[in-house]
Amino acid sequence: MADFNAQAKEAILKYKVADAKKIAEDAVAAGADLVDLIKNGYTAGINEVGELFAQKKIFLPHIMAAANALNAALEVITPKLGEGAATSALGNFVICTIEGDIHSIGKDICAIMLKVAGFNVINAGRDVKLDDIVKACQDNNAIACGTSALMTSTMVNQKTLEEKMKAAGLKGKCLTNVGGAPVTQMWADEIGADVYSENSTDIVTKMVAAVKG
């Protein structure tokens, strides 16, 4: 069988939208492990692009081009994942990028992996106002809420959200999960978040354990 993971990673690293989409289509047709393809193919590529950006070897347009390639692939793969996923067995999970932050790639990958794990995921988008996050949790009777902050300047909004969730009577009913590049376990502990997750694999492992425990 073709090495779809290697091909997917290469397509992301070379910013080839058409190739990324074609590889996803071929993988679906071949009955490949799509979850593994996302984690060890496309996500591996995105992570490497992120490292190159951090080292100032590439620039923002390259990040956007890689994101376009990833999104083209996910448009093919995501509907197929839904066909085999458990249907909201674990409850409703609201996920978004925190107010003031427009990053979405990592959050979107986490949303897909949580769906595969059996959550009914409400992906509220990016730069979501704190009051709207609280309302989404209330309206959907969410058992968990995950927020991503990719900048230190927006991390403070995760702390404010904890306060708003408490004021709304949601703490203890709706688990709060925080993540994002600058976010740490220490920060989660400081603000009173229930769970800190480092990446899409970590969030699934920890959140499944939390809701089942």
PDB file of C-alpha atoms in Angstrom:
ATOM      1  CA  MET A   1       0.000   0.000   0.000  1.00  0.00           C
ATOM      2  CA  ALA A   2       1.153   3.504  -0.754  1.00  0.00           C
ATOM      3  CA  ASP A   3       2.824   5.379   2.076  1.00  0.00           C
ATOM      4  CA  PHE A   4       0.042   7.928   2.442  1.00  0.00           C
ATOM      5  CA  ASN A   5       1.502   9.412   5.629  1.00  0.00           C
ATOM      6  CA  ALA A   6       4.793  10.321   3.977  1.00  0.00           C
ATOM      7  CA  GLN A   7       2.998  11.688   0.920  1.00  0.00           C
ATOM      8  CA  ALA A   8       0.623  13.746   3.068  1.00  0.00           C
ATOM      9  CA  LYS A   9       3.467  15.227   5.084  1.00  0.00           C
ATOM     10  CA  GLU A  10       5.351  16.096   1.899  1.00  0.00           C
ATOM     11  CA  ALA A  11       2.295  17.806   0.402  1.00  0.00           C
ATOM     12  CA  ILE A  12       1.957  20.021   3.477  1.00  0.00           C
ATOM     13  CA  LEU A  13       5.663  20.870   3.548  1.00  0.00           C
ATOM     14  CA  LYS A  14       5.536  21.852  -0.127  1.00  0.00           C
ATOM     15  CA  TYR A  15       2.204  23.724   0.262  1.00  0.00           C
ATOM     16  CA  LYS A  16       0.566  21.683  -2.508  1.00  0.00           C
ATOM     17  CA  VAL A  17      -3.198  21.996  -2.087  1.00  0.00           C
ATOM     18  CA  ALA A  18      -4.165  19.745  -5.003  1.00  0.00           C
ATOM     19  CA  ASP A  19      -1.709  17.032  -3.927  1.00  0.00           C
ATOM     20  CA  ALA A  20      -2.925  17.102  -0.320  1.00  0.00           C
ATOM     21  CA  LYS A  21      -6.505  16.661  -1.493  1.00  0.00           C
ATOM     22  CA  LYS A  22      -5.636  13.894  -3.976  1.00  0.00           C
ATOM     23  CA  ILE A  23      -3.718  11.946  -1.333  1.00  0.00           C
ATOM     24  CA  ALA A  24      -6.723  12.159   0.986  1.00  0.00           C
ATOM     25  CA  GLU A  25      -9.018  10.915  -1.786  1.00  0.00           C
ATOM     26  CA  ASP A  26      -6.659   8.042  -2.605  1.00  0.00           C
ATOM     27  CA  ALA A  27      -6.382   7.099   1.088  1.00  0.00           C
ATOM     28  CA  VAL A  28     -10.162   7.036   1.464  1.00  0.00           C
ATOM     29  CA  ALA A  29     -10.496   4.879  -1.661  1.00  0.00           C
ATOM     30  CA  ALA A  30      -7.827   2.486  -0.382  1.00  0.00           C
ATOM     31  CA  GLY A  31      -9.484   2.104   3.011  1.00  0.00           C
ATOM     32  CA  ALA A  32      -6.456   3.531   4.802  1.00  0.00           C
ATOM     33  CA  ASP A  33      -6.450   4.426   8.497  1.00  0.00           C
ATOM     34  CA  LEU A  34      -7.649   8.019   8.230  1.00  0.00           C
ATOM     35  CA  VAL A  35      -7.043   8.893  11.871  1.00  0.00           C
ATOM     36  CA  ASP A  36      -3.452   7.742  11.541  1.00  0.00           C
ATOM     37  CA  LEU A  37      -3.162   9.713   8.297  1.00  0.00           C
ATOM     38  CA  ILE A  38      -4.245  12.898  10.046  1.00  0.00           C
ATOM     39  CA  LYS A  39      -1.943  12.381  13.020  1.00  0.00           C
ATOM     40  CA  ASN A  40       1.182  11.023  11.361  1.00  0.00           C
ATOM     41  CA  GLY A  41       0.796  12.532   7.913  1.00  0.00           C
ATOM     42  CA  TYR A  42      -0.911  15.886   7.709  1.00  0.00           C
ATOM     43  CA  THR A  43      -0.436  16.951  11.327  1.00  0.00           C
ATOM     44  CA  ALA A  44       3.217  15.887  11.264  1.00  0.00           C
ATOM     45  CA  GLY A  45       3.671  18.157   8.262  1.00  0.00           C
ATOM     46  CA  ILE A  46       1.910  21.085   9.916  1.00  0.00           C
ATOM     47  CA  ASN A  47       3.992  20.653  13.058  1.00  0.00           C
ATOM     48  CA  GLU A  48       7.201  20.766  11.011  1.00  0.00           C
ATOM     49  CA  VAL A  49       5.980  23.894   9.224  1.00  0.00           C
ATOM     50  CA  GLY A  50       5.308  25.435  12.635  1.00  0.00           C
ATOM     51  CA  GLU A  51       8.835  24.621  13.785  1.00  0.00           C
ATOM     52  CA  LEU A  52      10.314  26.194  10.660  1.00  0.00           C
ATOM     53  CA  PHE A  53       8.233  29.303  11.278  1.00  0.00           C
ATOM     54  CA  ALA A  54       9.418  29.474  14.894  1.00  0.00           C
ATOM     55  CA  GLN A  55      13.012  29.284  13.633  1.00  0.00           C
ATOM     56  CA  LYS A  56      12.215  32.133  11.175  1.00  0.00           C
ATOM     57  CA  LYS A  57      13.131  29.920   8.228  1.00  0.00           C
ATOM     58  CA  ILE A  58       9.695  30.495   6.671  1.00  0.00           C
ATOM     59  CA  PHE A  59       7.123  33.244   7.057  1.00  0.00           C
ATOM     60  CA  LEU A  60       3.391  33.801   7.557  1.00  0.00           C
ATOM     61  CA  PRO A  61       2.427  33.275   3.882  1.00  0.00           C
ATOM     62  CA  HIS A  62       3.985  29.802   4.108  1.00  0.00           C
ATOM     63  CA  ILE A  63       1.913  29.016   7.204  1.00  0.00           C
ATOM     64  CA  MET A  64      -1.234  30.096   5.361  1.00  0.00           C
ATOM     65  CA  ALA A  65      -0.314  28.012   2.316  1.00  0.00           C
ATOM     66  CA  ALA A  66       0.267  24.944   4.480  1.00  0.00           C
ATOM     67  CA  ALA A  67      -3.054  25.540   6.225  1.00  0.00           C
ATOM     68  CA  ASN A  68      -4.821  25.696   2.860  1.00  0.00           C
ATOM     69  CA  ALA A  69      -3.331  22.344   1.904  1.00  0.00           C
ATOM     70  CA  LEU A  70      -4.367  20.822   5.225  1.00  0.00           C
ATOM     71  CA  ASN A  71      -7.906  22.161   4.975  1.00  0.00           C
ATOM     72  CA  ALA A  72      -8.300  20.744   1.463  1.00  0.00           C
ATOM     73  CA  ALA A  73      -7.390  17.308   2.801  1.00  0.00           C
ATOM     74  CA  LEU A  74      -9.618  17.578   5.865  1.00  0.00           C
ATOM     75  CA  GLU A  75     -12.607  18.502   3.690  1.00  0.00           C
ATOM     76  CA  VAL A  76     -12.235  15.082   2.088  1.00  0.00           C
ATOM     77  CA  ILE A  77     -11.448  13.112   5.231  1.00  0.00           C
ATOM     78  CA  THR A  78     -13.765  14.608   7.873  1.00  0.00           C
ATOM     79  CA  PRO A  79     -17.089  13.364   6.426  1.00  0.00           C
ATOM     80  CA  LYS A  80     -15.633   9.856   6.164  1.00  0.00           C
ATOM     81  CA  LEU A  81     -14.564   9.894   9.801  1.00  0.00           C
ATOM     82  CA  GLY A  82     -18.122  10.691  10.809  1.00  0.00           C
ATOM     83  CA  GLU A  83     -19.348   7.517   9.136  1.00  0.00           C
ATOM     84  CA  GLY A  84     -17.416   5.339  11.540  1.00  0.00           C
ATOM     85  CA  ALA A  85     -17.464   7.484  14.658  1.00  0.00           C
ATOM     86  CA  ALA A  86     -19.509   6.775  17.728  1.00  0.00           C
ATOM     87  CA  THR A  87     -22.494   9.081  17.683  1.00  0.00           C
ATOM     88  CA  SER A  88     -22.177  11.586  20.521  1.00  0.00           C
ATOM     89  CA  ALA A  89     -21.799   8.745  23.035  1.00  0.00           C
ATOM     90  CA  LEU A  90     -19.632  10.848  25.319  1.00  0.00           C
ATOM     91  CA  GLY A  91     -21.684  14.048  25.225  1.00  0.00           C
ATOM     92  CA  ASN A  92     -21.468  17.539  23.763  1.00  0.00           C
ATOM     93  CA  PHE A  93     -18.046  19.206  23.577  1.00  0.00           C
ATOM     94  CA  VAL A  94     -17.741  22.910  22.719  1.00  0.00           C
ATOM     95  CA  ILE A  95     -14.364  23.835  21.253  1.00  0.00           C
ATOM     96  CA  CYS A  96     -13.028  27.133  19.940  1.00  0.00           C
ATOM     97  CA  THR A  97     -10.103  29.511  19.750  1.00  0.00           C
ATOM     98  CA  ILE A  98     -10.328  32.083  22.516  1.00  0.00           C
ATOM     99  CA  GLU A  99     -11.427  35.687  21.998  1.00  0.00           C
ATOM    100  CA  GLY A 100      -8.717  37.793  20.371  1.00  0.00           C
ATOM    101  CA  ASP A 101      -6.984  34.830  18.734  1.00  0.00           C
ATOM    102  CA  ILE A 102      -7.529  33.928  15.073  1.00  0.00           C
ATOM    103  CA  HIS A 103      -5.481  30.710  14.898  1.00  0.00           C
ATOM    104  CA  SER A 104      -7.496  27.602  14.074  1.00  0.00           C
ATOM    105  CA  ILE A 105      -5.423  24.742  12.639  1.00  0.00           C
ATOM    106  CA  GLY A 106      -4.577  22.962  15.907  1.00  0.00           C
ATOM    107  CA  LYS A 107      -8.063  23.508  17.295  1.00  0.00           C
ATOM    108  CA  ASP A 108      -9.667  22.082  14.164  1.00  0.00           C
ATOM    109  CA  ILE A 109      -7.516  18.950  14.327  1.00  0.00           C
ATOM    110  CA  CYS A 110      -8.452  18.493  17.994  1.00  0.00           C
ATOM    111  CA  ALA A 111     -12.125  18.864  17.054  1.00  0.00           C
ATOM    112  CA  ILE A 112     -11.854  16.092  14.472  1.00  0.00           C
ATOM    113  CA  MET A 113     -10.048  13.729  16.836  1.00  0.00           C
ATOM    114  CA  LEU A 114     -12.605  14.353  19.599  1.00  0.00           C
ATOM    115  CA  LYS A 115     -15.392  13.555  17.159  1.00  0.00           C
ATOM    116  CA  VAL A 116     -13.698  10.282  16.232  1.00  0.00           C
ATOM    117  CA  ALA A 117     -13.384   9.469  19.944  1.00  0.00           C
ATOM    118  CA  GLY A 118     -17.151   9.740  20.365  1.00  0.00           C
ATOM    119  CA  PHE A 119     -17.907  13.309  21.394  1.00  0.00           C
ATOM    120  CA  ASN A 120     -20.541  15.413  19.674  1.00  0.00           C
ATOM    121  CA  VAL A 121     -18.281  18.360  18.856  1.00  0.00           C
ATOM    122  CA  ILE A 122     -19.579  21.904  18.505  1.00  0.00           C
ATOM    123  CA  ASN A 123     -16.739  23.762  16.780  1.00  0.00           C
ATOM    124  CA  ALA A 124     -17.563  27.400  17.541  1.00  0.00           C
ATOM    125  CA  GLY A 125     -14.710  28.764  15.423  1.00  0.00           C
ATOM    126  CA  ARG A 126     -11.983  31.247  16.231  1.00  0.00           C
ATOM    127  CA  ASP A 127     -11.837  34.595  18.031  1.00  0.00           C
ATOM    128  CA  VAL A 128     -15.010  33.634  19.909  1.00  0.00           C
ATOM    129  CA  LYS A 129     -16.248  36.110  22.501  1.00  0.00           C
ATOM    130  CA  LEU A 130     -16.172  34.776  26.057  1.00  0.00           C
ATOM    131  CA  ASP A 131     -19.892  35.339  26.639  1.00  0.00           C
ATOM    132  CA  ASP A 132     -20.631  33.446  23.420  1.00  0.00           C
ATOM    133  CA  ILE A 133     -18.556  30.507  24.649  1.00  0.00           C
ATOM    134  CA  VAL A 134     -20.519  30.406  27.891  1.00  0.00           C
ATOM    135  CA  LYS A 135     -23.797  30.606  25.959  1.00  0.00           C
ATOM    136  CA  ALA A 136     -22.722  27.787  23.630  1.00  0.00           C
ATOM    137  CA  CYS A 137     -22.013  25.599  26.654  1.00  0.00           C
ATOM    138  CA  GLN A 138     -25.415  26.431  28.138  1.00  0.00           C
ATOM    139  CA  ASP A 139     -27.371  26.023  24.899  1.00  0.00           C
ATOM    140  CA  ASN A 140     -25.769  22.669  24.115  1.00  0.00           C
ATOM    141  CA  ASN A 141     -25.747  21.329  27.673  1.00  0.00           C
ATOM    142  CA  ALA A 142     -22.036  20.733  27.120  1.00  0.00           C
ATOM    143  CA  ILE A 143     -20.114  18.360  29.333  1.00  0.00           C
ATOM    144  CA  ALA A 144     -16.828  19.959  28.268  1.00  0.00           C
ATOM    145  CA  CYS A 145     -15.452  23.151  26.791  1.00  0.00           C
ATOM    146  CA  GLY A 146     -12.032  23.449  25.180  1.00  0.00           C
ATOM    147  CA  THR A 147     -10.293  26.701  24.328  1.00  0.00           C
ATOM    148  CA  SER A 148      -7.070  27.288  22.450  1.00  0.00           C
ATOM    149  CA  ALA A 149      -4.800  30.303  22.877  1.00  0.00           C
ATOM    150  CA  LEU A 150      -1.831  30.614  20.560  1.00  0.00           C
ATOM    151  CA  MET A 151      -0.531  33.903  21.915  1.00  0.00           C
ATOM    152  CA  THR A 152       0.485  34.917  25.428  1.00  0.00           C
ATOM    153  CA  SER A 153      -1.611  38.065  24.989  1.00  0.00           C
ATOM    154  CA  THR A 154      -4.810  36.026  24.615  1.00  0.00           C
ATOM    155  CA  MET A 155      -4.079  33.462  27.343  1.00  0.00           C
ATOM    156  CA  VAL A 156      -5.533  35.840  29.939  1.00  0.00           C
ATOM    157  CA  ASN A 157      -8.931  35.353  28.309  1.00  0.00           C
ATOM    158  CA  GLN A 158      -8.840  31.695  29.350  1.00  0.00           C
ATOM    159  CA  LYS A 159      -8.613  32.882  32.953  1.00  0.00           C
ATOM    160  CA  THR A 160     -11.532  35.280  32.478  1.00  0.00           C
ATOM    161  CA  LEU A 161     -13.546  32.464  30.895  1.00  0.00           C
ATOM    162  CA  GLU A 162     -13.039  30.350  34.014  1.00  0.00           C
ATOM    163  CA  GLU A 163     -14.531  33.197  36.046  1.00  0.00           C
ATOM    164  CA  LYS A 164     -17.471  33.542  33.662  1.00  0.00           C
ATOM    165  CA  MET A 165     -18.122  29.789  33.683  1.00  0.00           C
ATOM    166  CA  LYS A 166     -18.170  29.861  37.482  1.00  0.00           C
ATOM    167  CA  ALA A 167     -20.532  32.850  37.554  1.00  0.00           C
ATOM    168  CA  ALA A 168     -22.871  31.041  35.161  1.00  0.00           C
ATOM    169  CA  GLY A 169     -22.954  27.996  37.431  1.00  0.00           C
ATOM    170  CA  LEU A 170     -21.216  25.811  34.868  1.00  0.00           C
ATOM    171  CA  LYS A 171     -18.102  24.877  36.849  1.00  0.00           C
ATOM    172  CA  GLY A 172     -18.527  21.340  38.057  1.00  0.00           C
ATOM    173  CA  LYS A 173     -21.029  20.617  35.284  1.00  0.00           C
ATOM    174  CA  CYS A 174     -18.883  21.440  32.253  1.00  0.00           C
ATOM    175  CA  LEU A 175     -15.202  20.487  32.267  1.00  0.00           C
ATOM    176  CA  THR A 176     -12.855  23.172  30.988  1.00  0.00           C
ATOM    177  CA  ASN A 177      -9.886  22.255  28.819  1.00  0.00           C
ATOM    178  CA  VAL A 178      -7.120  24.674  27.844  1.00  0.00           C
ATOM    179  CA  GLY A 179      -4.427  24.298  25.209  1.00  0.00           C
ATOM    180  CA  GLY A 180      -2.278  26.183  22.729  1.00  0.00           C
ATOM    181  CA  ALA A 181       1.445  26.722  22.194  1.00  0.00           C
ATOM    182  CA  PRO A 182       2.149  28.990  25.214  1.00  0.00           C
ATOM    183  CA  VAL A 183      -0.275  27.188  27.537  1.00  0.00           C
ATOM    184  CA  THR A 184       1.107  24.873  30.222  1.00  0.00           C
ATOM    185  CA  GLN A 185      -0.102  22.667  33.045  1.00  0.00           C
ATOM    186  CA  MET A 186       1.061  25.370  35.434  1.00  0.00           C
ATOM    187  CA  TRP A 187      -1.199  27.906  33.710  1.00  0.00           C
ATOM    188  CA  ALA A 188      -4.143  25.513  33.802  1.00  0.00           C
ATOM    189  CA  ASP A 189      -3.610  24.992  37.526  1.00  0.00           C
ATOM    190  CA  GLU A 190      -3.282  28.729  38.121  1.00  0.00           C
ATOM    191  CA  ILE A 191      -6.561  29.646  36.430  1.00  0.00           C
ATOM    192  CA  GLY A 192      -8.521  26.652  37.681  1.00  0.00           C
ATOM    193  CA  ALA A 193      -9.013  24.834  34.384  1.00  0.00           C
ATOM    194  CA  ASP A 194      -9.951  21.171  34.763  1.00  0.00           C
ATOM    195  CA  VAL A 195      -7.683  19.765  32.054  1.00  0.00           C
ATOM    196  CA  TYR A 196      -4.587  20.883  30.148  1.00  0.00           C
ATOM    197  CA  SER A 197      -3.870  19.232  26.815  1.00  0.00           C
ATOM    198  CA  GLU A 198      -0.723  19.562  24.751  1.00  0.00           C
ATOM    199  CA  ASN A 199      -1.991  18.304  21.395  1.00  0.00           C
ATOM    200  CA  SER A 200      -4.786  16.417  19.612  1.00  0.00           C
ATOM    201  CA  THR A 201      -3.707  13.034  20.974  1.00  0.00           C
ATOM    202  CA  ASP A 202      -3.398  14.372  24.508  1.00  0.00           C
ATOM    203  CA  ILE A 203      -6.814  16.039  24.490  1.00  0.00           C
ATOM    204  CA  VAL A 204      -8.560  12.835  23.448  1.00  0.00           C
ATOM    205  CA  THR A 205      -6.773  10.693  26.034  1.00  0.00           C
ATOM    206  CA  LYS A 206      -7.395  13.120  28.887  1.00  0.00           C
ATOM    207  CA  MET A 207     -10.942  14.146  28.034  1.00  0.00           C
ATOM    208  CA  VAL A 208     -12.198  10.603  27.467  1.00  0.00           C
ATOM    209  CA  ALA A 209     -10.697   9.637  30.832  1.00  0.00           C
ATOM    210  CA  ALA A 210     -12.220  12.706  32.492  1.00  0.00           C
ATOM    211  CA  VAL A 211     -15.770  12.157  31.296  1.00  0.00           C
ATOM    212  CA  LYS A 212     -15.691   8.407  31.864  1.00  0.00           C
ATOM    213  CA  GLY A 213     -14.096   8.790  35.282  1.00  0.00           C
TER     214      GLY A 213
END
